[in-house]
mmCIF file of C-alpha atoms and ligand atoms in Angstrom:
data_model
loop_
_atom_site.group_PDB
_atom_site.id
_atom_site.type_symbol
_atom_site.label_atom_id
_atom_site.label_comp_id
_atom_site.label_asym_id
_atom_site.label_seq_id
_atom_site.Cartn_x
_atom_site.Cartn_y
_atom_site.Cartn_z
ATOM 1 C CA UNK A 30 -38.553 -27.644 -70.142
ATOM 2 C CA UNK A 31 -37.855 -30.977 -68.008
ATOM 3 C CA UNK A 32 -34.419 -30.300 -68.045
ATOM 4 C CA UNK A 33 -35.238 -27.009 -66.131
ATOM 5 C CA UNK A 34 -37.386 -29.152 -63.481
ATOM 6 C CA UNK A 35 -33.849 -31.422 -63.286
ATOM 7 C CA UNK A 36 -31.860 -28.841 -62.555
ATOM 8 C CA UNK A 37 -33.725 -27.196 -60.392
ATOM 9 C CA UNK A 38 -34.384 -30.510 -58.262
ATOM 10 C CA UNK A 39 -30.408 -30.185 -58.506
ATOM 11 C CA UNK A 40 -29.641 -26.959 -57.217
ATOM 12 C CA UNK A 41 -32.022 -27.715 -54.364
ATOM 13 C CA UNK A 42 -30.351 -31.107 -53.902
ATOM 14 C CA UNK A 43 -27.102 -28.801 -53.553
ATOM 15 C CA UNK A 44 -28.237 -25.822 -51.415
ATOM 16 C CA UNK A 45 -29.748 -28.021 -48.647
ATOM 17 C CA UNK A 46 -26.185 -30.075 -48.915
ATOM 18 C CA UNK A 47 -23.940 -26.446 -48.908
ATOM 19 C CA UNK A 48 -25.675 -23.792 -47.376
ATOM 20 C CA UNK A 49 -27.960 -24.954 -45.211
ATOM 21 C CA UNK A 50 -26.421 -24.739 -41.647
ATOM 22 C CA UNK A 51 -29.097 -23.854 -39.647
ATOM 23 C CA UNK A 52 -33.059 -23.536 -39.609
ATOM 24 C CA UNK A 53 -32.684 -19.561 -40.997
ATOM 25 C CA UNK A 54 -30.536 -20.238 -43.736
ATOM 26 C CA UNK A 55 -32.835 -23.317 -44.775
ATOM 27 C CA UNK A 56 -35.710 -21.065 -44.391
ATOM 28 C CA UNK A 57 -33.748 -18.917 -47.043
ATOM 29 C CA UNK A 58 -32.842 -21.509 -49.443
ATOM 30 C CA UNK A 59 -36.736 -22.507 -49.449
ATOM 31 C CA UNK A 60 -37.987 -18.834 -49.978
ATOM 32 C CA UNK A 61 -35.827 -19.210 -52.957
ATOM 33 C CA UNK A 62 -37.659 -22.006 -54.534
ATOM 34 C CA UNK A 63 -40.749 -22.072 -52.711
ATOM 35 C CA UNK A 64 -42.246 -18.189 -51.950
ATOM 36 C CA UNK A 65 -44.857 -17.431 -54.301
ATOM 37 C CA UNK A 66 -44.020 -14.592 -55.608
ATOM 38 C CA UNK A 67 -40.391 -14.893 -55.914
ATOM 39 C CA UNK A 68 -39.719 -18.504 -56.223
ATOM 40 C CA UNK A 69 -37.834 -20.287 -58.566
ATOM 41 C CA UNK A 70 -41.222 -23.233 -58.855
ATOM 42 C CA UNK A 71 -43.365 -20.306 -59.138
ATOM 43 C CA UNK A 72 -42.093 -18.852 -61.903
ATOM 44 C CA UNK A 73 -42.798 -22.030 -63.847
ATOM 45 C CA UNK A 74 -45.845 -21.948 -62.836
ATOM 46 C CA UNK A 75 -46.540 -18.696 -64.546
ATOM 47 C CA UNK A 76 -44.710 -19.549 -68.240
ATOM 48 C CA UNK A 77 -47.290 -21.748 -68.068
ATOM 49 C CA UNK A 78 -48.868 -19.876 -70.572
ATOM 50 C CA UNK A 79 -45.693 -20.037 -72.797
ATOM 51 C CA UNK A 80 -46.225 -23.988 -73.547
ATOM 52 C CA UNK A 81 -47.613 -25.280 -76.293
ATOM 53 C CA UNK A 82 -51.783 -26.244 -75.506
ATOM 54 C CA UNK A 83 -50.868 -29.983 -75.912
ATOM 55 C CA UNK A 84 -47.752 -30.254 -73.604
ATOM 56 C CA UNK A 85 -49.096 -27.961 -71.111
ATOM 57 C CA UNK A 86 -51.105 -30.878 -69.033
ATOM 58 C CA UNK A 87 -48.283 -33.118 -68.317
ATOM 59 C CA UNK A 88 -45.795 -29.906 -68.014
ATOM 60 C CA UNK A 89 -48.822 -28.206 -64.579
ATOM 61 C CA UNK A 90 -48.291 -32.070 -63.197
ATOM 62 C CA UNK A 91 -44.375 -32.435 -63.578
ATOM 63 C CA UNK A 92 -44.240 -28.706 -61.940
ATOM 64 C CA UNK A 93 -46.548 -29.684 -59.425
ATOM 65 C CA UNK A 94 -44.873 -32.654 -58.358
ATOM 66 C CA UNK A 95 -41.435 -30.787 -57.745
ATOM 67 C CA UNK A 96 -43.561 -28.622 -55.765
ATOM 68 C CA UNK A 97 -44.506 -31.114 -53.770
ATOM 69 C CA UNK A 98 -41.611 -33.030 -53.845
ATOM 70 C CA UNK A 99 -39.521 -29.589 -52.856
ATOM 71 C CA UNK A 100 -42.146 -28.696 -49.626
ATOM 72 C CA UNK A 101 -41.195 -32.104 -48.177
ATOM 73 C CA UNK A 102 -37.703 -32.180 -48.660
ATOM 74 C CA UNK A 103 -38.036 -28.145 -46.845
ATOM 75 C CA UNK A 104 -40.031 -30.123 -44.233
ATOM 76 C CA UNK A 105 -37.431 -32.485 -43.071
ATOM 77 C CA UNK A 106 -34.883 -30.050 -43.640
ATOM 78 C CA UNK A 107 -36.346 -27.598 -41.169
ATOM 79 C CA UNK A 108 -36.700 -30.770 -38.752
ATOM 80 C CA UNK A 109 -33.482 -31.795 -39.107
ATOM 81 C CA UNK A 110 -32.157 -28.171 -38.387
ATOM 82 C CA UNK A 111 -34.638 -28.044 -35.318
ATOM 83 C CA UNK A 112 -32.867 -30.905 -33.931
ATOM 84 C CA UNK A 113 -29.320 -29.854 -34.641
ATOM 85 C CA UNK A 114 -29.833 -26.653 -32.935
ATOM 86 C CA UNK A 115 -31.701 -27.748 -30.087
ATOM 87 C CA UNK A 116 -28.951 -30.885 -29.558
ATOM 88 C CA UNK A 117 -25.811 -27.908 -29.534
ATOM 89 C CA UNK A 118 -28.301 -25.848 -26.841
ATOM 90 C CA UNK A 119 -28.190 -28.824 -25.078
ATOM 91 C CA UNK A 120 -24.906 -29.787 -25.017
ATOM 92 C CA UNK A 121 -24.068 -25.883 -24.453
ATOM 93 C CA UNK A 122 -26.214 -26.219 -21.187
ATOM 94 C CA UNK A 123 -25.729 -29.160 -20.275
ATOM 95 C CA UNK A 124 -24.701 -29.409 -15.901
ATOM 96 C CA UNK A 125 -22.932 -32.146 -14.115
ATOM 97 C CA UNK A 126 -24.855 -32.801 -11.318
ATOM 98 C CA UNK A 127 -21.918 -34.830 -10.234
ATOM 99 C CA UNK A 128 -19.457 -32.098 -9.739
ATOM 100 C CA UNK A 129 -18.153 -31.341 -6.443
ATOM 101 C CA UNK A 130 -20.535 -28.068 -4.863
ATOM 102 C CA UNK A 131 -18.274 -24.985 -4.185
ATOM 103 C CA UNK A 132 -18.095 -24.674 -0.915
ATOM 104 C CA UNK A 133 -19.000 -21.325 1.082
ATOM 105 C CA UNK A 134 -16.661 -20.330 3.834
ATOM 106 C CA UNK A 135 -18.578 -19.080 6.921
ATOM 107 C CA UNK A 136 -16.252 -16.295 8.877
ATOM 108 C CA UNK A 137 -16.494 -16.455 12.332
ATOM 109 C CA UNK A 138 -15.545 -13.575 15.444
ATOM 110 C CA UNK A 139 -12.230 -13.421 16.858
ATOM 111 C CA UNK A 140 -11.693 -15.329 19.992
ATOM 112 C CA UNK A 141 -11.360 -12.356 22.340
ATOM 113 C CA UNK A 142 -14.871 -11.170 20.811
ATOM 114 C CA UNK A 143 -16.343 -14.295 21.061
ATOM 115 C CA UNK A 144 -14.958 -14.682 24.831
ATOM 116 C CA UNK A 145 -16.062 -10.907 25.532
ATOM 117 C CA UNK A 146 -19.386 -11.517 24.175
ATOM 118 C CA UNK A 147 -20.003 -14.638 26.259
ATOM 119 C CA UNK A 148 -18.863 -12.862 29.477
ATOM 120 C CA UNK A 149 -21.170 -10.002 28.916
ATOM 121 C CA UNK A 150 -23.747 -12.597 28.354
ATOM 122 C CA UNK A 151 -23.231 -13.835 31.826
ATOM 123 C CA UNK A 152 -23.385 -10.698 33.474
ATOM 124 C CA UNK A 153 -26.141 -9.206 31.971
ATOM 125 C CA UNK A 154 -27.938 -12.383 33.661
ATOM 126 C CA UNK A 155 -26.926 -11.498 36.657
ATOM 127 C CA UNK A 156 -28.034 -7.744 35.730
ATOM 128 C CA UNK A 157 -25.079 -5.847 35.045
ATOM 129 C CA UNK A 158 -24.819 -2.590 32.516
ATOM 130 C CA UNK A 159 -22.235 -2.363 30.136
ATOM 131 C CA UNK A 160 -19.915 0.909 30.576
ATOM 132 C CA UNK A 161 -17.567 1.680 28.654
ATOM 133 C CA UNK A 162 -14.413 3.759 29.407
ATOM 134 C CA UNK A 163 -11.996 5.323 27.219
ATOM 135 C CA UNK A 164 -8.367 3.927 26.125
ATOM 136 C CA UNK A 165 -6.924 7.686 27.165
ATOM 137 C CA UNK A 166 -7.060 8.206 31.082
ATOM 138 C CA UNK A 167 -5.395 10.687 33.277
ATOM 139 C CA UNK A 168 -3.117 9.787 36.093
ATOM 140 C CA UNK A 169 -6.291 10.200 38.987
ATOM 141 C CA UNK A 170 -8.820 8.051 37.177
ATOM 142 C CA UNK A 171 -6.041 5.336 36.416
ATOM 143 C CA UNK A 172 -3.856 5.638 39.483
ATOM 144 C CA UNK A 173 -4.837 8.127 42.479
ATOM 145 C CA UNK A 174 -8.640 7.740 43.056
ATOM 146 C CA UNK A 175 -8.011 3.800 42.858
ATOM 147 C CA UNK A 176 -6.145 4.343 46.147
ATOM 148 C CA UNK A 177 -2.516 4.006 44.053
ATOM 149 C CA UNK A 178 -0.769 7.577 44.665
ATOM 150 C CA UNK A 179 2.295 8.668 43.230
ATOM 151 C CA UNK A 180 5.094 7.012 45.478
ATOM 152 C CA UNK A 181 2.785 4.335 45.767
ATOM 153 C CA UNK A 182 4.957 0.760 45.294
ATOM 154 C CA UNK A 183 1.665 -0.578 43.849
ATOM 155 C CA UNK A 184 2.459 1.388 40.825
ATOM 156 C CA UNK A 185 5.223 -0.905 39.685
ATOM 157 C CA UNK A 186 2.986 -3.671 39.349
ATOM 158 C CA UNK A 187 1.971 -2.277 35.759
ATOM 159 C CA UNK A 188 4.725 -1.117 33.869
ATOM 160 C CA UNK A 189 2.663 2.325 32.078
ATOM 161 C CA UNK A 190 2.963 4.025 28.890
ATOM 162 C CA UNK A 191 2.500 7.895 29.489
ATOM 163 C CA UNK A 192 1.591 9.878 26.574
ATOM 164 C CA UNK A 193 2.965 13.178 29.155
ATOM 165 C CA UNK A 194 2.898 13.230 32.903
ATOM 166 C CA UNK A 195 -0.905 13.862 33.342
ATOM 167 C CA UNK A 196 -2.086 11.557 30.549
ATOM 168 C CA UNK A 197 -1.727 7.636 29.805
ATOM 169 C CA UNK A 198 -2.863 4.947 28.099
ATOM 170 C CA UNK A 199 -4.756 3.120 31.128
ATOM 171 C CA UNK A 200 -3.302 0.132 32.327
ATOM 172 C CA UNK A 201 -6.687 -1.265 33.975
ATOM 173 C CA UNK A 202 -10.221 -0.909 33.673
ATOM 174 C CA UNK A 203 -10.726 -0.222 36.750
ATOM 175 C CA UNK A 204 -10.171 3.290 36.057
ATOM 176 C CA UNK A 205 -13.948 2.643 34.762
ATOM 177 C CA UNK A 206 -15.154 2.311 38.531
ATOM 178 C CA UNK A 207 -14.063 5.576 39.446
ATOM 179 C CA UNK A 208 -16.243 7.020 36.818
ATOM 180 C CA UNK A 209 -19.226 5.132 37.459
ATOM 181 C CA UNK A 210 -19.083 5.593 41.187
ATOM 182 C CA UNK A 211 -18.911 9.969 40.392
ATOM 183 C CA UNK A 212 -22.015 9.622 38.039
ATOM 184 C CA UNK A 213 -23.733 7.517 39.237
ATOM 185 C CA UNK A 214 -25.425 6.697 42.962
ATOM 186 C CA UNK A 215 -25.967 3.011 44.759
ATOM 187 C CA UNK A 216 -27.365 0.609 43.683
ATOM 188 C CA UNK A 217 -24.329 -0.170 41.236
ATOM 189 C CA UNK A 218 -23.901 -3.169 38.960
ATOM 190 C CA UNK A 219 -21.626 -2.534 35.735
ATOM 191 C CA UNK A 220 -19.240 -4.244 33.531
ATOM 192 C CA UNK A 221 -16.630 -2.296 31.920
ATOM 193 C CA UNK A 222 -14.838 -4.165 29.209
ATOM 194 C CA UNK A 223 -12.351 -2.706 27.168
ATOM 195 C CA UNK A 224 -8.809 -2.383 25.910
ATOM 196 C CA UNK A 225 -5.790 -1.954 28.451
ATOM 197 C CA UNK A 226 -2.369 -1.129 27.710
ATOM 198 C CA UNK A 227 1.018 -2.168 29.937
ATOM 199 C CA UNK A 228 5.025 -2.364 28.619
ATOM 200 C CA UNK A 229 5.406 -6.212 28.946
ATOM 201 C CA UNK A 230 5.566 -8.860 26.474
ATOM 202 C CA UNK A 231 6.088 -12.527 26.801
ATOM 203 C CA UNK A 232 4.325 -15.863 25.829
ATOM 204 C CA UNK A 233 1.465 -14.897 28.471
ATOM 205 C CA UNK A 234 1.497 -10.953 28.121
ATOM 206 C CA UNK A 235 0.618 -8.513 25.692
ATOM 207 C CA UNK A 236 1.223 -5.068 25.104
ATOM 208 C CA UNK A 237 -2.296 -4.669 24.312
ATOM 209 C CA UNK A 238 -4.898 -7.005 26.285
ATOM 210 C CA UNK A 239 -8.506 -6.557 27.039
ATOM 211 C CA UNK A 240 -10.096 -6.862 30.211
ATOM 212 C CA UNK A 241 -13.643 -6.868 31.753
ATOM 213 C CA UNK A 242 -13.784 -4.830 35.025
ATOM 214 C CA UNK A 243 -16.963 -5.828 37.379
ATOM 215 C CA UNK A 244 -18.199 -3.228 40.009
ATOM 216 C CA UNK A 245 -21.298 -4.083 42.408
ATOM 217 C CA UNK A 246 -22.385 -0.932 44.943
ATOM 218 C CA UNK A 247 -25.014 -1.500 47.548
ATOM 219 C CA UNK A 248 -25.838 -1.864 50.891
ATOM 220 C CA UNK A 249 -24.294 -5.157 52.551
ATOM 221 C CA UNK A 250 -22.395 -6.425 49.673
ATOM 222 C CA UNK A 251 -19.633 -9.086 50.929
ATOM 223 C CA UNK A 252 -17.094 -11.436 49.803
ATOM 224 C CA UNK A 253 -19.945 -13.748 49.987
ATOM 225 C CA UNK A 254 -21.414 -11.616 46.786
ATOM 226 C CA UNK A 255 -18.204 -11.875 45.004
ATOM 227 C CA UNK A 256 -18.157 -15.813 45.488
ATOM 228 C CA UNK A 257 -21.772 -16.781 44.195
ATOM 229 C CA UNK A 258 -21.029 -14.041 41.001
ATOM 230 C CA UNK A 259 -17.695 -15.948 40.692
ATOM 231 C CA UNK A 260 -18.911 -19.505 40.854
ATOM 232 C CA UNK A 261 -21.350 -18.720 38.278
ATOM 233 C CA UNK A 262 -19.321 -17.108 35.495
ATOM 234 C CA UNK A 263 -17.020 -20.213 36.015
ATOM 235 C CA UNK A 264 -19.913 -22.333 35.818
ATOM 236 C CA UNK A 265 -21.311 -20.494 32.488
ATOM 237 C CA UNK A 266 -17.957 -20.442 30.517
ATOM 238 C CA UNK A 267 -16.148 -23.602 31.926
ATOM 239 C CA UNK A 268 -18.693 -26.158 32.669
ATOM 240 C CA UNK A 269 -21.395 -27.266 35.186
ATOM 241 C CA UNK A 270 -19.290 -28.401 37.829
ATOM 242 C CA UNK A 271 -16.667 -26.448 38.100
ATOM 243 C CA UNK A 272 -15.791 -23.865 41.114
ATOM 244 C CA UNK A 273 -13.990 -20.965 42.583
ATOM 245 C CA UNK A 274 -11.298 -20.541 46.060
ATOM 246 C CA UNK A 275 -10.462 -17.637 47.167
ATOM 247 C CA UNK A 276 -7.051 -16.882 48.146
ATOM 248 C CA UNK A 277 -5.775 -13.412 49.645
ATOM 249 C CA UNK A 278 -3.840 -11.244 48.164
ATOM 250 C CA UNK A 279 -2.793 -7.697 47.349
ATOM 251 C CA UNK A 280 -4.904 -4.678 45.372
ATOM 252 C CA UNK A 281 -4.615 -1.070 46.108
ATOM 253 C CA UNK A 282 -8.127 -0.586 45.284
ATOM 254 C CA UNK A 283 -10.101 -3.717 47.865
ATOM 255 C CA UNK A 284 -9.475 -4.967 51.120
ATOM 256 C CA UNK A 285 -9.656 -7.579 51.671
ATOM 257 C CA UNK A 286 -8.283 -8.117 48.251
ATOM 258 C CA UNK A 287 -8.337 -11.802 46.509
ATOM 259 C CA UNK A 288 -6.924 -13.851 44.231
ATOM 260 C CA UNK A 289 -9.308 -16.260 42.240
ATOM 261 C CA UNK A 290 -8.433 -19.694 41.224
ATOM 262 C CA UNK A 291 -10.878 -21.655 39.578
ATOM 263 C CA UNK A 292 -11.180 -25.750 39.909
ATOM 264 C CA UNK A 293 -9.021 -27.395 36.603
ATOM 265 C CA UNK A 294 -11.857 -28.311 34.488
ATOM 266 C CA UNK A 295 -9.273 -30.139 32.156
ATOM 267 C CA UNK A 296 -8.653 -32.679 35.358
ATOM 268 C CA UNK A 297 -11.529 -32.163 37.730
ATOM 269 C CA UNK A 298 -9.304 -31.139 39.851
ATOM 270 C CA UNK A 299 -7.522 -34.823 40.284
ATOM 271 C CA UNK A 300 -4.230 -32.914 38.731
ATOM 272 C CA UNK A 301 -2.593 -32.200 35.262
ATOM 273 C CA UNK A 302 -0.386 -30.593 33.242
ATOM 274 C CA UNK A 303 -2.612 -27.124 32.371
ATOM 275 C CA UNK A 304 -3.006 -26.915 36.461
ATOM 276 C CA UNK A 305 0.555 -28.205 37.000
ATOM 277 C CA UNK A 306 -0.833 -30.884 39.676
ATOM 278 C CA UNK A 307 -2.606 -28.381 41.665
ATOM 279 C CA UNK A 308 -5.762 -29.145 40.732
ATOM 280 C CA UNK A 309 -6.429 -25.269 40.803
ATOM 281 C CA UNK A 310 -6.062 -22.081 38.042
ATOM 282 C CA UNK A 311 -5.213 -18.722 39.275
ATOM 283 C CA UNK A 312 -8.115 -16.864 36.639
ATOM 284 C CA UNK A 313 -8.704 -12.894 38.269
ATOM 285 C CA UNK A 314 -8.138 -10.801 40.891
ATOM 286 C CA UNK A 315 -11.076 -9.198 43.318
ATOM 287 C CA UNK A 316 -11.662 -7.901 46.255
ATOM 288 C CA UNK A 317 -14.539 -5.742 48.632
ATOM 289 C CA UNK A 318 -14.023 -2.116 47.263
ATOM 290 C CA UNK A 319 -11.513 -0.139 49.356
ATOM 291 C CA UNK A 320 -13.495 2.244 51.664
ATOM 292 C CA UNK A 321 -10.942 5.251 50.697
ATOM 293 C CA UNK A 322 -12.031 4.283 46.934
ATOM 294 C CA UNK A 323 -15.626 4.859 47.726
ATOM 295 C CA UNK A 324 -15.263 8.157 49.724
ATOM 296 C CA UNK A 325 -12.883 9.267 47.077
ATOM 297 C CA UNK A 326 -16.281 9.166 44.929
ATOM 298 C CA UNK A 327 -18.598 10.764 47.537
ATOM 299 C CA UNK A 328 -20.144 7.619 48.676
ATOM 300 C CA UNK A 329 -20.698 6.616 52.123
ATOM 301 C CA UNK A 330 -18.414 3.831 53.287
ATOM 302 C CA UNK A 331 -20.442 3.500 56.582
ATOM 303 C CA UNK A 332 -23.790 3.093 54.155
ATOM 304 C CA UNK A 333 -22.525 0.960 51.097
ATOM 305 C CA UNK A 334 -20.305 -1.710 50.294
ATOM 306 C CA UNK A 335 -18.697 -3.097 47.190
ATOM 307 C CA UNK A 336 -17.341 -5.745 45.179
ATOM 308 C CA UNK A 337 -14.777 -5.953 42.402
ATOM 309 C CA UNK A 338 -13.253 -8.271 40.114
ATOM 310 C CA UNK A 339 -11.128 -7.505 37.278
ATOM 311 C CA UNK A 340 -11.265 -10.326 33.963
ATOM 312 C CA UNK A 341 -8.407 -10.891 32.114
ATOM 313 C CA UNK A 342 -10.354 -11.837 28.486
ATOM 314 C CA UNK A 343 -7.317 -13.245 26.890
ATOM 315 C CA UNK A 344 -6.322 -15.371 29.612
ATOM 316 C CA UNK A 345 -10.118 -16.382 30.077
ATOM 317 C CA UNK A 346 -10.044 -17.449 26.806
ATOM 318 C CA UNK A 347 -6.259 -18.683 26.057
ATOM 319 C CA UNK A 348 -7.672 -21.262 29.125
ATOM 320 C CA UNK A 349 -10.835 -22.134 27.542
ATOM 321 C CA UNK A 350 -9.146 -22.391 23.917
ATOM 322 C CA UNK A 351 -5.822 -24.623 25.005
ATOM 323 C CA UNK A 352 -3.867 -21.938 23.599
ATOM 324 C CA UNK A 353 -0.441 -21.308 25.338
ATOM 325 C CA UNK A 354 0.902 -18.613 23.381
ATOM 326 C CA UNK A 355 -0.750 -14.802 23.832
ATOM 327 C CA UNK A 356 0.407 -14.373 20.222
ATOM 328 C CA UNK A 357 -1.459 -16.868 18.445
ATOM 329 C CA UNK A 358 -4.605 -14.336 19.786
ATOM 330 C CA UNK A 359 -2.995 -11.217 17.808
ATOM 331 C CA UNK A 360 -1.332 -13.082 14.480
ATOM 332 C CA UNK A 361 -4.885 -13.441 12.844
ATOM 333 C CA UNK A 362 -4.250 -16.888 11.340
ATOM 334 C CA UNK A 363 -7.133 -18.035 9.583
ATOM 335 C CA UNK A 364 -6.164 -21.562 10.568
ATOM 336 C CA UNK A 365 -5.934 -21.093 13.996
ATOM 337 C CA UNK A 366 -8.808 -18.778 14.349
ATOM 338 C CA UNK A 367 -11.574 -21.532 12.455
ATOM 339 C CA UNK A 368 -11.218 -24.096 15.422
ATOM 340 C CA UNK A 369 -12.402 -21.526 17.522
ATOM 341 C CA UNK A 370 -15.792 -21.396 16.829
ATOM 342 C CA UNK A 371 -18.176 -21.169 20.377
ATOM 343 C CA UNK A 372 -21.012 -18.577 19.766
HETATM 344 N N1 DAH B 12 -6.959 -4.080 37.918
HETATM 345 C C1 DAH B 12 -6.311 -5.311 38.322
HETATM 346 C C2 DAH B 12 -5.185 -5.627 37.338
HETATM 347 O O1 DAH B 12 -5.249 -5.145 36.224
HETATM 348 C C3 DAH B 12 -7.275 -6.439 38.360
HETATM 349 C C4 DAH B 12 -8.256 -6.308 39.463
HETATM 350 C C5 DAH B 12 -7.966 -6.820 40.672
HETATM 351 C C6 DAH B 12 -9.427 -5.616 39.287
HETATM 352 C C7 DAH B 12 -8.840 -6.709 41.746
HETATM 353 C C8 DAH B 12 -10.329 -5.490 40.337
HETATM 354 C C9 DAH B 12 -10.007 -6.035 41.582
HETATM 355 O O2 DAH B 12 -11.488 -4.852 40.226
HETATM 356 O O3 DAH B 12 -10.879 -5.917 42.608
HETATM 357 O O4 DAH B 12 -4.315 -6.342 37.661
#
């Protein structure tokens, strides 16, 4: 009978050393020896009865002793397992708070948005509405109303692309004004920014370029107007001190007609290279709306006055940016286009 105890001692000895690999299959091997009903120590307990009266004493204690013996050798087992498994969870989890965090890449708008968006910021200060006109214009709205009529020279100064002889893809947006001015009685104050389309294309110009037209219709508007507006858009986008002159010039649709220059905010006006020593940057043309513009529209020319400027956004912005090449605006390079970040 003791040499049963010994080997069972043994094979429990061997399953915990073999095929116990984690805390269920220990809780196995113990159900094998341990479980009442089924276990290998409890069915000694029950031959019991099949010992002889005298041997039967010491035989209860030996089996009761292995029991014992067996439940703590199940008890560290099932610690040991607890610890294993809980160490590989770790080690499985485990973070290195010293690793480098991934960055996140903020996108930002293009340029020409973020220049259109501060101009129409300006404005609206100054109580403009935003009108939009559309990329498709007919020959009157672009051309004719805007004081430009067929054998006009003035029409060589944009180079057009006509989709047939009434219809074109308009070349300003001052075609806007003419729109405005039908719908719409004095007092006016709109900005009209938008795409524009000429055939010309070099470092500074664009097939495509975007513009913001600027209409103001009322009674006594002058130059003077224009000048204040002027001086503070420069102010807004290129920095507190900074100015406009005035110089005259040439526009179907005003007269007088100007040409703006703004004060070099690179030199202060001392002279550099961006101003090429003038100390001055041609920036927009404008001008006090043509009289034959505003009858064209049914508005009295005796009764109102207007003023109109016309924003070139990518030059507004190639200026404020340092960037010399009208390109580097359309070639989307994500290099290029993170160092401009100003909203
Ligand atoms: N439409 C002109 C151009 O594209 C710019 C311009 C000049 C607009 C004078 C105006 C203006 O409203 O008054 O060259």
């Amino acid at each position: 009978m003791n040499e049963r105890l010994a080997n069972i001692k043994q094979e429990i000895l061997d399953g915990i050393e073999k095929r116990a690999n984690s805390r269920a299959e220990a809780f196995e091997l113990r159900k094998q020896f341990l479980d009442s009903k089924v276990g290998a120590i409890g069915q000694l307990m029950k031959e019991m009865r099949n010992i002889a009266p005298e041997e039967r004493a010491a035989f209860g204690k030996n089996v009761n002793e292995l029991k014992e013996w067996a439940t703590a050798k199940f008890q560290e087992l099932d610690e040991l397992m607890k610890k294993r498994e809980l160490e590989k969870r770790y080690a499985s989890e485990k973070i290195d708070v010293t690793m480098p965090a991934e960055q996140i890449k903020n996108g930002n708008l293009h340029p020409i948005t973020q220049m259109r968006n501060q101009l129409i910021d300006v404005f609206s200060g100054m109580g403009f509405d935003i009108y939009e006109g559309t990329e498709i214009e007919n020959d009157y709205y672009n051309f004719t109303a805007l004081n430009t009529p067929k054998d006009h020279p003035a029409r060589d100064m944009q180079d057009t692309f006509y989709l047939s002889p009434e219809f074109l893809l308009r070349t300003q947006t001052s075609a806007g004004q003419i729109h405005v001015m039908e719908k719409r009685k004095p007092p006016i104050k709109i900005l009209s920014p938008g795409r524009v389309f000429r055939s010309d294309d070099d470092a500074t110009h664009s097939p495509m370029f975007h513009q913001m037209e600027g209409l103001v219709v009322d009674k006594k508007i002058t130059l003077c107007d224009l000048k204040g507006m002027l001086d503070m858009f420069v102010q807004k986008i290129y920095g507190e001190g900074t100015t406009t002159r005035l110089r005259p010039s040439y526009f179907p649709f005003t007269e007088p007609s100007v040409e703006v220059d703004v004060s070099c905010f690179e030199c202060g006006g001392k002279g550099c290279k961006l101003c090429k020593g003038t100390g001055w940057i041609e920036i927009l043309g404008a001008g006090i709306v043509n009289k034959k513009v505003l009858e064209n529209c049914g508005i009295d020319s005796e009764e109102y006055s207007g003023l109109a400027f016309g924003i070139g956004i990518e030059r507004t912005a190639m200026l404020k940016y340092g960037i010399n090449n009208i390109k580097t605006l359309f070639e989307s390079d994500v290099r290029v286009l993170d160092q401009i970040n100003d909203n």
